């Protein structure tokens, strides 16, 4: 079973890959790993963030026109500097893990792995598919289509780092939920990672997502916390 530290390592590698592949940047300063990517500026799992280092990160985000700065923390890290630097406590990721042999079978005809933007309907950030075209493959994107309407209904990603695969950005649009599409998306991206040599999958779940992942073979291994600074709000 993967540890929380391994879950954090995979997520850090994912954020770095997204920033570096999609025109952003990764900066290591004073031992802190900052990524400037599709979701704004993020500080990933610092062991002892200082108020000064946090304020420098916020200033950098403001200079670049970002609207939000996120900080991902382990549960044992002192959160006091975050509050002093103007951040607000956010949601608590539930870290979960499963051996890929125990995840659902990939056999849903409504789900497809894609690499090219032409395969997509509207409402999806098509430029992010550059990640799925990295060779040798380290990232996979699955999309779901509703069987009746043929509309784009959801998506999920997996990303391999060593022998672990992270599952990220999984979502089924509200109108298409409770039809098994989430299970199908999870199965597809897990199977793709397994074929590349990954042995275990890890993810961070919201409270709503934890029930689905538990049914699909994932077990909670720990909990983290996030902090956020919304720059657009001043």
Coordinates of C-alpha atoms in Angstrom, one line a residue:
X1 CA 0.0 0.0 0.0
X2 CA 1.4 3.4 -1.0
X3 CA 2.2 5.9 1.8
X4 CA 1.0 9.5 2.1
X5 CA 4.6 10.6 1.2
X6 CA 4.3 8.6 -2.1
X7 CA 1.0 10.1 -2.9
X8 CA 2.4 13.5 -2.4
X9 CA 5.4 12.7 -4.5
X10 CA 3.2 11.6 -7.4
X11 CA 1.1 14.7 -7.2
X12 CA 4.2 16.9 -7.2
X13 CA 5.4 15.1 -10.3
X14 CA 2.0 15.6 -12.0
X15 CA 1.9 19.3 -11.2
X16 CA 5.5 19.7 -12.5
X17 CA 4.8 17.9 -15.7
X18 CA 1.7 19.9 -16.4
X19 CA 3.5 23.2 -15.8
X20 CA 6.5 22.3 -17.9
X21 CA 4.5 20.7 -20.8
X22 CA 1.8 23.3 -21.0
X23 CA 3.8 26.5 -21.1
X24 CA 4.1 27.2 -17.4
X25 CA 7.1 26.9 -15.0
X26 CA 8.4 25.1 -12.0
X27 CA 10.5 27.0 -9.6
X28 CA 12.4 25.6 -6.6
X29 CA 13.2 28.4 -4.1
X30 CA 14.5 27.9 -0.6
X31 CA 13.7 24.2 -0.8
X32 CA 10.1 25.0 -1.8
X33 CA 8.6 23.6 -5.0
X34 CA 6.3 26.1 -6.8
X35 CA 4.5 25.3 -10.0
X36 CA 2.8 27.9 -12.3
X37 CA 0.4 25.8 -14.4
X38 CA -3.1 25.4 -15.6
X39 CA -4.6 25.8 -12.2
X40 CA -2.6 28.9 -11.1
X41 CA 0.3 29.0 -8.8
X42 CA 0.7 26.1 -6.3
X43 CA 3.2 25.3 -3.5
X44 CA 3.5 21.6 -3.2
X45 CA 4.0 19.9 0.2
X46 CA 6.5 22.2 2.0
X47 CA 7.8 20.9 5.3
X48 CA 8.2 24.3 6.9
X49 CA 6.9 27.2 4.9
X50 CA 7.7 30.7 6.2
X51 CA 5.6 33.8 5.9
X52 CA 8.3 35.6 3.8
X53 CA 8.5 32.7 1.3
X54 CA 4.7 32.5 1.0
X55 CA 4.5 36.3 0.4
X56 CA 7.2 36.1 -2.3
X57 CA 5.1 33.4 -4.0
X58 CA 2.0 35.5 -3.8
X59 CA 3.9 38.5 -5.2
X60 CA 5.1 36.3 -8.1
X61 CA 1.6 35.1 -8.8
X62 CA 0.3 38.7 -8.9
X63 CA 3.0 39.8 -11.3
X64 CA 2.0 37.0 -13.6
X65 CA -1.7 37.8 -13.4
X66 CA -2.8 34.6 -11.6
X67 CA -6.0 34.7 -9.7
X68 CA -5.3 32.0 -7.1
X69 CA -2.4 30.5 -5.2
X70 CA -2.8 27.1 -3.6
X71 CA -0.7 25.4 -1.0
X72 CA -0.9 21.6 -0.4
X73 CA 0.2 20.4 3.0
X74 CA 0.8 17.3 4.9
X75 CA -1.4 17.0 8.0
X76 CA 1.6 17.4 10.4
X77 CA 2.9 20.7 9.0
X78 CA 2.5 23.9 11.1
X79 CA -0.2 25.9 9.3
X80 CA 0.4 29.2 11.2
X81 CA 2.4 30.9 8.5
X82 CA -0.3 30.3 6.0
X83 CA -2.9 32.3 8.0
X84 CA -0.3 35.1 8.7
X85 CA 0.4 35.3 4.9
X86 CA -3.3 35.8 4.1
X87 CA -4.3 32.3 3.0
X88 CA -7.6 30.6 4.0
X89 CA -7.9 27.0 4.9
X90 CA -9.6 24.9 2.2
X91 CA -10.7 21.3 1.6
X92 CA -8.9 18.3 3.0
X93 CA -7.7 15.8 0.4
X94 CA -8.3 12.1 1.3
X95 CA -5.3 10.2 0.0
X96 CA -6.2 6.8 -1.3
X97 CA -4.4 3.9 -2.9
X98 CA -5.2 0.6 -4.7
X99 CA -3.2 -2.1 -6.4
X100 CA -4.1 -1.8 -10.1
X101 CA -5.1 -5.5 -10.2
X102 CA -7.9 -4.6 -7.9
X103 CA -9.4 -1.7 -9.9
X104 CA -12.4 -2.2 -12.2
X105 CA -12.1 -3.9 -15.5
X106 CA -11.8 -1.5 -18.5
X107 CA -14.7 -2.7 -20.7
X108 CA -17.1 0.3 -21.0
X109 CA -17.8 1.2 -24.7
X110 CA -18.8 4.7 -23.6
X111 CA -15.2 5.5 -22.5
X112 CA -12.3 6.1 -24.8
X113 CA -8.6 7.1 -24.4
X114 CA -7.7 10.1 -26.5
X115 CA -4.6 12.0 -27.6
X116 CA -5.8 14.5 -30.2
X117 CA -8.1 17.5 -29.7
X118 CA -10.3 16.5 -32.7
X119 CA -11.7 13.7 -30.6
X120 CA -13.4 16.1 -28.2
X121 CA -16.6 17.9 -27.8
X122 CA -16.8 21.5 -26.4
X123 CA -16.1 22.4 -22.8
X124 CA -12.8 20.6 -22.5
X125 CA -9.3 22.3 -22.3
X126 CA -8.0 20.8 -25.5
X127 CA -4.5 22.1 -25.2
X128 CA -3.9 19.8 -22.1
X129 CA -3.8 16.8 -24.4
X130 CA -0.2 17.7 -25.1
X131 CA 0.4 15.7 -21.9
X132 CA -1.1 12.6 -23.5
X133 CA 1.2 12.9 -26.5
X134 CA 4.5 12.8 -24.5
X135 CA 6.7 9.9 -25.6
X136 CA 7.3 7.5 -24.0
X137 CA 3.8 7.8 -22.6
X138 CA 3.5 8.9 -19.0
X139 CA 0.0 10.4 -19.1
X140 CA -3.4 9.2 -20.3
X141 CA -6.7 11.0 -20.8
X142 CA -10.1 9.2 -20.9
X143 CA -13.3 10.8 -22.0
X144 CA -16.9 9.6 -21.5
X145 CA -19.8 10.1 -23.9
X146 CA -23.4 9.6 -23.0
X147 CA -24.8 6.6 -24.9
X148 CA -28.1 8.3 -25.7
X149 CA -27.1 11.8 -26.6
X150 CA -23.5 11.2 -27.7
X151 CA -22.6 14.3 -25.7
X152 CA -19.3 14.6 -23.9
X153 CA -20.0 13.6 -20.4
X154 CA -16.8 13.6 -18.4
X155 CA -13.0 12.9 -18.3
X156 CA -10.2 11.6 -16.2
X157 CA -6.4 11.5 -16.3
X158 CA -3.7 9.1 -15.0
X159 CA 0.0 9.9 -14.8
X160 CA 2.8 7.4 -14.1
X161 CA 5.7 8.3 -11.8
X162 CA 8.0 5.4 -11.4
X163 CA 5.8 2.3 -10.5
X164 CA 3.0 4.4 -9.2
X165 CA 0.2 6.0 -11.1
X166 CA -1.8 9.1 -10.0
X167 CA -5.4 9.5 -11.0
X168 CA -6.3 13.2 -11.4
X169 CA -9.0 15.6 -12.7
X170 CA -11.7 13.0 -12.8
X171 CA -15.2 14.5 -13.3
X172 CA -18.5 13.5 -14.7
X173 CA -20.8 16.4 -15.6
X174 CA -23.9 16.6 -13.3
X175 CA -26.4 15.8 -16.0
X176 CA -24.7 12.4 -16.6
X177 CA -24.0 11.2 -13.1
X178 CA -25.1 7.9 -11.6
X179 CA -24.8 6.0 -14.9
X180 CA -21.5 4.3 -14.2
X181 CA -19.4 6.7 -16.1
X182 CA -17.1 7.5 -13.2
X183 CA -16.3 3.9 -12.7
X184 CA -15.7 3.5 -16.5
X185 CA -13.3 6.5 -16.6
X186 CA -11.4 5.3 -13.5
X187 CA -11.0 1.8 -15.1
X188 CA -9.8 3.2 -18.4
X189 CA -7.0 5.4 -17.0
X190 CA -5.9 2.8 -14.4
X191 CA -5.7 0.2 -17.1
X192 CA -3.6 2.4 -19.3
X193 CA -1.2 3.1 -16.5
X194 CA -1.0 -0.6 -15.7
X195 CA -0.1 -1.5 -19.2
X196 CA 2.8 1.0 -19.0
X197 CA 4.2 -0.8 -15.9
X198 CA 2.6 0.9 -12.9
X199 CA 1.7 -1.5 -10.1
X200 CA -0.4 0.8 -7.9
X201 CA -2.7 3.8 -8.2
X202 CA -3.0 6.8 -5.8
X203 CA -5.3 9.8 -5.8
X204 CA -6.7 12.5 -3.6
X205 CA -10.4 12.3 -3.1
X206 CA -13.0 14.9 -2.1
X207 CA -15.6 13.7 0.4
X208 CA -18.0 13.1 -2.4
X209 CA -15.5 11.1 -4.4
X210 CA -14.3 8.9 -1.6
X211 CA -17.4 6.7 -1.7
X212 CA -16.9 5.9 -5.5
X213 CA -13.2 5.2 -5.1
X214 CA -13.9 2.9 -2.1
X215 CA -16.3 0.9 -4.2
X216 CA -13.6 0.6 -6.8
X217 CA -10.9 -0.9 -4.6
X218 CA -9.2 2.2 -3.1
X219 CA -8.4 2.4 0.6
X220 CA -7.7 5.6 2.6
X221 CA -4.1 6.0 3.6
X222 CA -4.2 9.5 5.1
X223 CA -5.5 13.0 4.9
X224 CA -3.9 16.3 3.9
X225 CA -5.0 19.9 3.9
X226 CA -5.1 22.8 1.4
X227 CA -4.8 26.5 1.8
X228 CA -5.8 29.1 -0.8
X229 CA -5.1 32.8 -1.5
X230 CA -7.7 34.3 -3.9
X231 CA -5.9 37.2 -5.5
X232 CA -8.9 38.5 -7.5
X233 CA -10.5 39.2 -4.2
X234 CA -7.7 41.4 -3.1

